[in-house]
Tab-separated table of C-alpha atoms and ligand atoms in Angstrom:
chain	number	residue	atom	x	y	z
A	1	UNK	CA	-3.264	113.573	102.610
A	2	UNK	CA	-1.835	116.009	105.358
A	3	UNK	CA	-0.185	119.093	104.810
A	4	UNK	CA	3.621	119.066	104.717
A	5	UNK	CA	6.769	120.876	104.010
A	6	UNK	CA	8.934	118.777	102.062
A	7	UNK	CA	12.662	119.981	102.111
A	8	UNK	CA	15.651	118.115	102.242
A	9	UNK	CA	18.671	120.423	102.111
A	10	UNK	CA	21.196	117.871	101.667
A	11	UNK	CA	23.348	118.548	98.106
A	12	UNK	CA	23.244	115.232	97.287
A	13	UNK	CA	26.445	114.249	94.429
A	14	UNK	CA	25.740	111.155	93.375
A	15	UNK	CA	28.422	109.047	91.658
A	16	UNK	CA	31.690	107.926	90.627
A	17	UNK	CA	34.445	110.503	91.130
A	18	UNK	CA	32.298	113.041	93.188
A	19	UNK	CA	34.771	113.020	96.094
A	20	UNK	CA	36.081	115.776	93.967
A	21	UNK	CA	32.677	117.916	95.795
A	22	UNK	CA	34.659	117.648	98.991
A	23	UNK	CA	36.410	120.992	98.241
A	24	UNK	CA	33.353	122.466	98.727
A	25	UNK	CA	33.611	122.029	102.723
A	26	UNK	CA	35.840	125.291	102.435
A	27	UNK	CA	32.696	127.274	102.531
A	28	UNK	CA	32.087	126.244	105.958
A	29	UNK	CA	35.150	127.348	107.477
A	30	UNK	CA	38.798	126.648	107.621
A	31	UNK	CA	38.927	123.464	110.241
A	32	UNK	CA	37.145	120.082	109.705
A	33	UNK	CA	36.361	117.282	111.800
A	34	UNK	CA	36.810	113.986	110.261
A	35	UNK	CA	35.367	110.940	112.191
A	36	UNK	CA	35.448	107.586	111.002
A	37	UNK	CA	35.472	103.634	111.985
A	38	UNK	CA	37.802	101.126	112.327
A	39	UNK	CA	39.819	101.659	109.230
A	40	UNK	CA	38.172	100.343	105.986
A	41	UNK	CA	38.530	103.851	104.344
A	42	UNK	CA	41.932	103.780	104.598
A	43	UNK	CA	42.057	99.953	102.964
A	44	UNK	CA	39.532	101.663	100.313
A	45	UNK	CA	41.884	104.465	99.375
A	46	UNK	CA	39.266	106.966	100.479
A	47	UNK	CA	41.273	108.464	103.460
A	48	UNK	CA	44.023	109.647	101.675
A	49	UNK	CA	42.092	110.642	98.735
A	50	UNK	CA	39.952	113.045	101.307
A	51	UNK	CA	43.165	114.251	103.119
A	52	UNK	CA	44.392	115.028	99.554
A	53	UNK	CA	40.952	117.330	98.772
A	54	UNK	CA	40.947	119.058	102.110
A	55	UNK	CA	44.349	119.932	102.415
A	56	UNK	CA	44.059	121.306	99.167
A	57	UNK	CA	41.779	123.099	99.732
A	58	UNK	CA	43.194	124.877	102.516
A	59	UNK	CA	41.353	122.912	105.231
A	60	UNK	CA	43.223	121.601	108.682
A	61	UNK	CA	41.657	118.521	109.210
A	62	UNK	CA	41.536	116.986	112.561
A	63	UNK	CA	40.553	113.238	113.541
A	64	UNK	CA	37.956	111.220	115.269
A	65	UNK	CA	38.691	107.611	114.747
A	66	UNK	CA	37.427	104.163	116.216
A	67	UNK	CA	33.498	104.996	115.436
A	68	UNK	CA	32.200	101.641	116.465
A	69	UNK	CA	28.863	99.814	114.849
A	70	UNK	CA	26.191	100.877	117.054
A	71	UNK	CA	28.029	103.946	117.966
A	72	UNK	CA	28.805	104.964	121.720
A	73	UNK	CA	28.106	107.924	123.453
A	74	UNK	CA	31.969	108.167	124.693
A	75	UNK	CA	33.094	108.662	120.923
A	76	UNK	CA	30.703	111.426	120.566
A	77	UNK	CA	31.599	113.108	123.936
A	78	UNK	CA	35.674	112.542	122.484
A	79	UNK	CA	34.382	114.721	119.241
A	80	UNK	CA	32.626	116.897	120.942
A	81	UNK	CA	35.780	117.901	123.012
A	82	UNK	CA	37.964	118.076	119.903
A	83	UNK	CA	35.882	120.590	118.551
A	84	UNK	CA	35.336	122.551	121.288
A	85	UNK	CA	38.895	122.749	122.259
A	86	UNK	CA	40.157	123.260	118.515
A	87	UNK	CA	37.138	125.729	117.400
A	88	UNK	CA	36.134	123.240	114.575
A	89	UNK	CA	33.627	124.910	112.462
A	90	UNK	CA	32.339	121.229	110.699
A	91	UNK	CA	32.101	117.805	111.153
A	92	UNK	CA	32.898	114.938	107.823
A	93	UNK	CA	31.695	111.638	108.256
A	94	UNK	CA	33.482	108.981	106.054
A	95	UNK	CA	31.510	105.330	106.579
A	96	UNK	CA	28.384	103.813	107.179
A	97	UNK	CA	25.554	104.899	109.278
A	98	UNK	CA	27.160	104.436	112.389
A	99	UNK	CA	30.160	106.698	111.581
A	100	UNK	CA	27.796	109.328	110.065
A	101	UNK	CA	25.602	109.001	113.502
A	102	UNK	CA	28.115	110.267	115.784
A	103	UNK	CA	29.205	113.131	113.454
A	104	UNK	CA	25.955	113.929	113.893
A	105	UNK	CA	25.638	113.386	117.503
A	106	UNK	CA	29.228	115.242	117.866
A	107	UNK	CA	28.190	118.265	115.482
A	108	UNK	CA	25.319	118.787	117.855
A	109	UNK	CA	27.343	118.166	120.994
A	110	UNK	CA	30.020	120.731	120.058
A	111	UNK	CA	27.428	123.770	120.469
A	112	UNK	CA	25.813	122.287	123.651
A	113	UNK	CA	27.420	122.991	127.095
A	114	UNK	CA	26.024	120.345	128.944
A	115	UNK	CA	26.826	116.350	128.621
A	116	UNK	CA	26.154	114.662	124.718
A	117	UNK	CA	23.622	112.277	126.544
A	118	UNK	CA	21.495	114.943	127.257
A	119	UNK	CA	20.814	115.816	123.495
A	120	UNK	CA	20.120	111.776	122.739
A	121	UNK	CA	17.452	111.776	125.641
A	122	UNK	CA	15.778	114.632	124.343
A	123	UNK	CA	16.502	115.956	121.036
A	124	UNK	CA	14.219	119.007	121.277
A	125	UNK	CA	17.344	120.532	123.576
A	126	UNK	CA	19.294	120.787	120.006
A	127	UNK	CA	19.016	124.069	119.157
A	128	UNK	CA	22.610	124.373	116.532
A	129	UNK	CA	25.181	122.027	115.381
A	130	UNK	CA	27.965	122.302	113.681
A	131	UNK	CA	27.726	121.589	109.524
A	132	UNK	CA	27.719	118.042	108.935
A	133	UNK	CA	28.962	116.328	105.649
A	134	UNK	CA	29.622	112.750	104.700
A	135	UNK	CA	31.152	110.252	102.324
A	136	UNK	CA	28.704	107.359	102.421
A	137	UNK	CA	30.129	104.023	102.401
A	138	UNK	CA	27.532	101.722	103.077
A	139	UNK	CA	23.873	101.700	101.696
A	140	UNK	CA	21.612	101.374	104.796
A	141	UNK	CA	20.383	103.527	107.302
A	142	UNK	CA	20.065	107.028	105.407
A	143	UNK	CA	21.472	108.204	107.826
A	144	UNK	CA	23.563	110.682	104.752
A	145	UNK	CA	20.310	112.161	103.876
A	146	UNK	CA	17.637	112.089	107.125
A	147	UNK	CA	17.461	113.961	110.225
A	148	UNK	CA	17.771	111.330	112.888
A	149	UNK	CA	21.004	109.256	114.559
A	150	UNK	CA	21.164	106.538	116.805
A	151	UNK	CA	23.542	106.588	119.817
A	152	UNK	CA	24.302	103.933	122.315
A	153	UNK	CA	25.130	104.243	126.017
A	154	UNK	CA	26.148	100.117	126.305
A	155	UNK	CA	26.814	100.580	130.042
A	156	UNK	CA	23.096	101.301	130.546
A	157	UNK	CA	21.766	98.833	127.598
A	158	UNK	CA	20.732	102.379	126.205
A	159	UNK	CA	20.052	103.254	122.903
A	160	UNK	CA	18.069	105.718	121.493
A	161	UNK	CA	17.200	107.682	118.157
A	162	UNK	CA	17.586	111.648	118.084
A	163	UNK	CA	15.582	113.402	115.304
A	164	UNK	CA	16.477	116.991	114.583
A	165	UNK	CA	16.493	119.457	111.769
A	166	UNK	CA	19.791	120.295	112.717
A	167	UNK	CA	21.530	116.761	112.407
A	168	UNK	CA	20.755	117.065	108.098
A	169	UNK	CA	23.659	116.805	106.305
A	170	UNK	CA	24.274	119.860	104.083
A	171	UNK	CA	26.330	117.755	101.832
A	172	UNK	CA	26.829	114.001	100.811
A	173	UNK	CA	28.970	112.088	98.820
A	174	UNK	CA	27.766	109.327	97.336
A	175	UNK	CA	29.649	106.879	95.180
A	176	UNK	CA	28.509	103.162	94.871
A	177	UNK	CA	31.796	102.210	94.091
A	178	UNK	CA	32.816	102.710	97.828
A	179	UNK	CA	30.464	100.110	98.505
A	180	UNK	CA	32.039	97.592	96.127
A	181	UNK	CA	34.061	96.529	99.336
A	182	UNK	CA	31.222	96.294	101.886
A	183	UNK	CA	31.296	92.632	103.191
A	184	UNK	CA	28.155	90.048	102.280
A	185	UNK	CA	27.219	90.432	105.997
A	186	UNK	CA	26.792	93.990	105.720
A	187	UNK	CA	25.388	94.273	102.311
A	188	UNK	CA	23.124	91.747	103.121
A	189	UNK	CA	22.235	93.736	106.973
A	190	UNK	CA	22.561	96.869	104.737
A	191	UNK	CA	19.523	95.952	102.330
A	192	UNK	CA	17.246	94.229	105.126
A	193	UNK	CA	17.537	97.800	106.849
A	194	UNK	CA	15.858	99.673	103.507
A	195	UNK	CA	13.707	97.014	103.267
A	196	UNK	CA	12.597	97.566	107.157
A	197	UNK	CA	12.413	101.256	106.489
A	198	UNK	CA	10.260	101.216	103.870
A	199	UNK	CA	7.988	97.981	105.396
A	200	UNK	CA	7.471	100.490	108.383
A	201	UNK	CA	6.226	103.157	106.228
A	202	UNK	CA	4.311	100.982	104.173
A	203	UNK	CA	2.446	99.276	106.994
A	204	UNK	CA	1.101	102.271	108.571
A	205	UNK	CA	-1.994	103.695	110.045
A	206	UNK	CA	-3.552	105.776	107.436
A	207	UNK	CA	-2.292	104.346	104.001
A	208	UNK	CA	-1.320	106.788	101.266
A	209	UNK	CA	-1.647	106.276	97.762
A	210	UNK	CA	1.428	107.606	96.210
A	211	UNK	CA	3.183	106.852	99.633
A	212	UNK	CA	2.454	103.252	99.138
A	213	UNK	CA	3.234	103.133	95.192
A	214	UNK	CA	6.792	104.582	95.707
A	215	UNK	CA	7.481	102.221	98.661
A	216	UNK	CA	6.921	99.626	96.401
A	217	UNK	CA	9.236	100.471	93.897
A	218	UNK	CA	11.583	100.865	96.918
A	219	UNK	CA	11.131	97.289	97.930
A	220	UNK	CA	11.183	95.631	94.250
A	221	UNK	CA	14.046	97.557	93.518
A	222	UNK	CA	15.748	95.885	96.696
A	223	UNK	CA	14.139	92.335	95.960
A	224	UNK	CA	16.100	92.791	92.336
A	225	UNK	CA	19.583	94.154	93.500
A	226	UNK	CA	20.093	92.821	96.609
A	227	UNK	CA	20.738	89.666	95.366
A	228	UNK	CA	22.673	90.507	92.704
A	229	UNK	CA	24.899	92.961	94.881
A	230	UNK	CA	26.128	90.063	96.909
A	231	UNK	CA	26.544	88.100	93.666
A	232	UNK	CA	28.497	90.678	91.847
A	233	UNK	CA	29.491	93.237	94.615
A	234	UNK	CA	31.393	95.569	91.833
A	235	UNK	CA	27.699	95.733	90.117
A	236	UNK	CA	27.530	99.058	89.835
A	237	UNK	CA	23.752	99.272	88.558
A	238	UNK	CA	23.155	96.983	91.637
A	239	UNK	CA	25.215	99.023	94.323
A	240	UNK	CA	23.845	102.246	92.579
A	241	UNK	CA	20.309	101.600	93.087
A	242	UNK	CA	20.667	100.182	96.557
A	243	UNK	CA	22.569	103.344	97.122
A	244	UNK	CA	19.707	105.647	96.374
A	245	UNK	CA	16.795	103.087	98.370
A	246	UNK	CA	18.617	103.836	100.963
A	247	UNK	CA	18.716	107.875	101.118
A	248	UNK	CA	15.028	107.786	99.556
A	249	UNK	CA	13.721	105.378	102.293
A	250	UNK	CA	14.102	107.203	105.160
A	251	UNK	CA	14.320	110.962	103.674
A	252	UNK	CA	10.071	111.942	104.307
A	253	UNK	CA	10.027	111.101	100.332
A	254	UNK	CA	8.088	107.916	101.174
A	255	UNK	CA	6.397	109.057	104.053
A	256	UNK	CA	5.295	112.955	104.420
A	257	UNK	CA	1.532	113.722	103.897
A	258	UNK	CA	0.687	110.864	105.932
A	259	UNK	CA	0.588	109.701	109.572
A	260	UNK	CA	3.406	106.756	109.921
A	261	UNK	CA	4.898	105.393	113.185
A	262	UNK	CA	7.300	102.460	113.346
A	263	UNK	CA	7.230	99.315	115.450
A	264	UNK	CA	9.900	96.771	114.569
A	265	UNK	CA	12.976	99.285	114.952
A	266	UNK	CA	12.113	99.968	118.373
A	267	UNK	CA	11.823	96.714	119.205
A	268	UNK	CA	15.410	96.249	116.846
A	269	UNK	CA	17.077	98.803	119.144
A	270	UNK	CA	16.421	97.163	121.983
A	271	UNK	CA	18.490	93.577	120.689
A	272	UNK	CA	20.913	95.976	120.025
A	273	UNK	CA	20.991	97.547	122.985
A	274	UNK	CA	21.153	94.418	125.010
A	275	UNK	CA	23.266	92.161	122.859
A	276	UNK	CA	25.313	94.569	120.286
A	277	UNK	CA	23.855	92.816	117.517
A	278	UNK	CA	23.622	93.694	113.923
A	279	UNK	CA	20.861	96.245	113.156
A	280	UNK	CA	19.875	94.994	110.196
A	281	UNK	CA	20.450	91.459	110.895
A	282	UNK	CA	18.076	92.173	113.958
A	283	UNK	CA	15.509	93.453	111.332
A	284	UNK	CA	15.010	91.062	108.946
A	285	UNK	CA	14.549	88.217	111.867
A	286	UNK	CA	11.432	90.173	113.321
A	287	UNK	CA	10.147	91.471	110.808
A	288	UNK	CA	8.394	87.984	109.524
A	289	UNK	CA	7.565	87.518	113.096
A	290	UNK	CA	6.200	90.837	114.019
A	291	UNK	CA	4.099	90.558	110.515
A	292	UNK	CA	2.418	87.225	111.441
A	293	UNK	CA	1.781	88.749	115.145
A	294	UNK	CA	-0.339	91.628	113.373
A	295	UNK	CA	-2.119	89.699	110.443
A	296	UNK	CA	-5.967	89.506	111.605
A	297	UNK	CA	-9.265	90.396	109.465
A	298	UNK	CA	-7.970	94.014	110.009
A	299	UNK	CA	-5.154	93.908	108.701
A	300	UNK	CA	-4.833	91.038	105.923
A	301	UNK	CA	-6.308	93.485	102.864
A	302	UNK	CA	-2.505	95.691	102.902
A	303	UNK	CA	-1.061	92.142	103.886
A	304	UNK	CA	-2.715	90.297	100.463
A	305	UNK	CA	-1.765	94.590	98.403
A	306	UNK	CA	1.788	93.720	99.534
A	307	UNK	CA	1.637	89.758	98.245
A	308	UNK	CA	-0.088	90.663	94.982
A	309	UNK	CA	2.034	94.392	94.347
A	310	UNK	CA	5.572	93.870	95.843
A	311	UNK	CA	6.035	89.918	95.380
A	312	UNK	CA	4.145	89.457	92.242
A	313	UNK	CA	1.905	86.904	93.667
A	314	UNK	CA	-1.536	85.303	92.526
A	315	UNK	CA	-4.472	87.146	92.865
A	316	UNK	CA	-6.776	85.021	94.760
A	317	UNK	CA	-10.460	85.108	96.488
A	318	UNK	CA	-8.492	83.735	99.672
A	319	UNK	CA	-6.803	86.730	101.250
A	320	UNK	CA	-5.545	85.086	103.674
A	321	UNK	CA	-3.579	82.523	101.711
A	322	UNK	CA	-1.947	85.185	99.565
A	323	UNK	CA	-0.949	87.243	102.918
A	324	UNK	CA	0.218	84.347	104.580
A	325	UNK	CA	2.526	83.443	101.385
A	326	UNK	CA	3.630	87.334	101.143
A	327	UNK	CA	5.029	87.004	104.859
A	328	UNK	CA	6.762	83.857	103.486
A	329	UNK	CA	8.055	85.398	100.484
A	330	UNK	CA	9.986	87.743	103.291
A	331	UNK	CA	11.304	85.108	105.300
A	332	UNK	CA	12.685	83.830	102.280
A	333	UNK	CA	14.338	87.037	100.866
A	334	UNK	CA	15.703	87.822	104.058
A	335	UNK	CA	17.208	84.503	105.062
A	336	UNK	CA	17.350	82.364	101.589
A	337	UNK	CA	18.258	84.876	99.123
A	338	UNK	CA	20.080	87.346	101.562
A	339	UNK	CA	21.342	84.640	103.742
A	340	UNK	CA	20.818	86.549	106.932
A	341	UNK	CA	20.563	84.554	110.165
A	342	UNK	CA	16.937	83.190	110.696
A	343	UNK	CA	16.462	83.281	114.601
A	344	UNK	CA	17.700	85.480	117.581
A	345	UNK	CA	19.811	82.134	118.558
A	346	UNK	CA	21.747	82.497	115.210
A	347	UNK	CA	23.125	85.905	116.101
A	348	UNK	CA	23.718	84.546	120.052
A	349	UNK	CA	20.378	85.683	121.741
A	350	UNK	CA	19.789	82.202	123.603
A	351	UNK	CA	18.366	83.810	127.248
A	352	UNK	CA	14.833	85.671	127.373
A	353	UNK	CA	15.938	87.167	130.946
A	354	UNK	CA	16.108	90.747	129.203
A	355	UNK	CA	12.829	90.116	126.821
A	356	UNK	CA	10.284	92.019	129.691
A	357	UNK	CA	12.494	94.976	130.190
A	358	UNK	CA	13.206	94.853	126.467
A	359	UNK	CA	9.502	94.676	125.681
A	360	UNK	CA	8.792	97.582	128.126
A	361	UNK	CA	11.103	100.865	126.323
A	362	UNK	CA	10.331	98.853	123.042
A	363	UNK	CA	6.447	99.534	123.654
A	364	UNK	CA	7.046	103.034	124.346
A	365	UNK	CA	8.507	103.451	120.946
A	366	UNK	CA	5.606	102.033	118.919
A	367	UNK	CA	3.134	104.173	119.536
A	368	UNK	CA	1.107	105.620	117.017
A	369	UNK	CA	1.947	102.554	114.609
A	370	UNK	CA	0.074	100.245	112.608
A	371	UNK	CA	-0.926	97.919	114.751
A	372	UNK	CA	-0.561	99.152	118.476
A	373	UNK	CA	1.462	96.527	120.457
A	374	UNK	CA	1.753	96.054	124.290
A	375	UNK	CA	4.543	94.923	126.044
A	376	UNK	CA	3.137	91.501	125.998
A	377	UNK	CA	2.662	91.462	122.563
A	378	UNK	CA	6.428	92.417	121.887
A	379	UNK	CA	7.419	89.445	124.213
A	380	UNK	CA	5.616	87.091	122.264
A	381	UNK	CA	7.484	88.596	118.893
A	382	UNK	CA	10.478	87.932	120.454
A	383	UNK	CA	10.089	84.829	121.725
A	384	UNK	CA	8.922	83.573	117.964
A	385	UNK	CA	12.086	84.689	117.343
A	386	UNK	CA	13.797	82.848	118.966
B	401	NZQ	O1	34.012	100.494	111.066
B	401	NZQ	P1	34.614	101.042	109.440
B	401	NZQ	O2	36.277	100.223	109.224
B	401	NZQ	O3	34.149	102.085	108.314
B	401	NZQ	O4	33.646	99.365	108.674
B	401	NZQ	C1	32.498	99.286	109.233
B	401	NZQ	C2	31.704	98.404	110.058
B	401	NZQ	O5	32.526	97.945	110.701
B	401	NZQ	C3	32.247	98.697	107.731
B	401	NZQ	N1	31.796	99.298	106.018
B	401	NZQ	C4	31.271	99.944	105.950
B	401	NZQ	N2	31.544	101.001	104.923
B	401	NZQ	C5	32.460	99.585	103.973
B	401	NZQ	C6	32.495	98.757	105.095
B	401	NZQ	N3	33.523	97.940	105.600
B	401	NZQ	C7	34.019	97.602	103.906
B	401	NZQ	N4	33.792	98.475	102.741
B	401	NZQ	C8	32.798	99.344	103.016
B	401	NZQ	N5	32.851	100.407	102.278
B	401	NZQ	O6	30.698	98.008	107.656
B	401	NZQ	C9	30.523	98.005	109.413
B	401	NZQ	C10	29.044	98.295	109.669
B	401	NZQ	O7	29.270	100.019	109.825
B	401	NZQ	P2	28.139	100.451	110.654
B	401	NZQ	O8	27.972	102.463	110.122
B	401	NZQ	O9	27.839	100.051	111.966
B	401	NZQ	O10	26.680	99.810	109.649
B	401	NZQ	P3	25.216	100.575	109.222
B	401	NZQ	O11	25.411	101.611	108.319
B	401	NZQ	O12	24.531	99.823	108.955
B	401	NZQ	O13	24.997	101.568	110.428
B	401	NZQ	C11	24.208	100.843	111.624
B	401	NZQ	C12	24.185	102.309	112.645
B	401	NZQ	O14	23.186	102.918	112.181
B	401	NZQ	C13	21.930	103.079	112.804
B	401	NZQ	C14	21.772	101.480	113.565
B	401	NZQ	O15	20.895	101.495	114.828
B	401	NZQ	C15	23.264	101.133	113.364
B	401	NZQ	O16	23.506	101.969	114.787
B	401	NZQ	N6	21.016	103.395	112.160
B	401	NZQ	C16	20.623	104.546	112.207
B	401	NZQ	C17	19.703	105.194	111.272
B	401	NZQ	C18	19.806	107.042	110.859
B	401	NZQ	N7	20.707	107.607	111.076
B	401	NZQ	O17	18.840	107.402	110.251
B	401	NZQ	C19	18.502	104.500	110.697
B	401	NZQ	C20	18.649	103.010	110.824
B	401	NZQ	O18	16.976	102.297	111.068
B	401	NZQ	C21	19.337	102.679	112.079
B	401	NZQ	O19	18.720	102.416	113.047
B	402	ZN	ZN1	17.070	100.734	110.517
């Protein structure tokens, strides 16, 4: 195990009614930028509740609304301008990963003199950010407890993740009841996203024993509770387990101490950048094809372990048969248990015209991953997923 420092400075307020902790924002100043998306928080009553608490704590609230899924750099620029013009002290995101990511980028851009896109392309330039708070309403990305934000410039078909210690939220409210209203489609996509974060760590170049067991626990949780959340949207245990899985799949808990390299995510980010699809759906479509592509004599033992420990398959002398069965289970879970589209064509990607350029960009993000992928490998995976 490599040396590491494990420090996640996000204070997590987990459970029913924990939104009351928003009064603590007064510790960070008197002006807050409330960032939210297309209005689901108003329908759910969270908006009114949050305003009541914030104003009750003496805070002045400014707003950046309309943040889109696959959040745009234009929203970030608008938020940073508001912060600078009004000397805002902190940002509060209420929503899913897109809203939280946008708020994070705003928080950094508010402390930067140049254009916000510079920070997306070169997060090393982030030297400070306003304090970031979040109220999570969709279990998926883990943005509520991690150091990343993913921002798009659709005019250039660019979508990049930026990472910095300054982007880690100071506090996040995780109330599972806020996810009762998440649609079937977004619940499934979010669960697939958590699954993918875990698999990106599980299938990594140097295997950590304890980290792999943590991953298996998260994967089993998703396999068990994903379909329950779909069948019973207001099942508290299901929503709570998915929510805590979301945070722990990407906050460093399952990866600290060993080398990880992600590859399905870079491939999916290109799909979203060019076709604006839902992140979790793209991951679910690509993952089984990536698995088939990298299954070989060198990787069969890991896939065997995955089949036995995660899917409960019967041990066998034929390790390839178990590995292939594990890949089939993965696909069956996404398509039949979660109801996610099976192919790229099902999410509207019917041409191949961008595959080469997407693959070249994705290959840059795949360096150091479990099995190194060339642009040609990635084109083959996209084609298989069509
Ligand atoms: O716009 P609103 O009204 O908020 O509606 C959203 C949106 O339409 C809706 N929604 C959220 N909570 C809801 C709800 N609807 C009803 N009830 C609720 N409680 O769901 C839709 C999707 O929301 P979005 O925030 O886009 O989803 P998600 O959380 O999956 O975020 C996806 C974005 O995060 C990035 C993805 O690439 C994508 O841009 N990622 C961020 C990561 C990170 N920060 O670490 C890592 C991930 O791998 C990922 O790349
Ligand atoms: Zn993801």
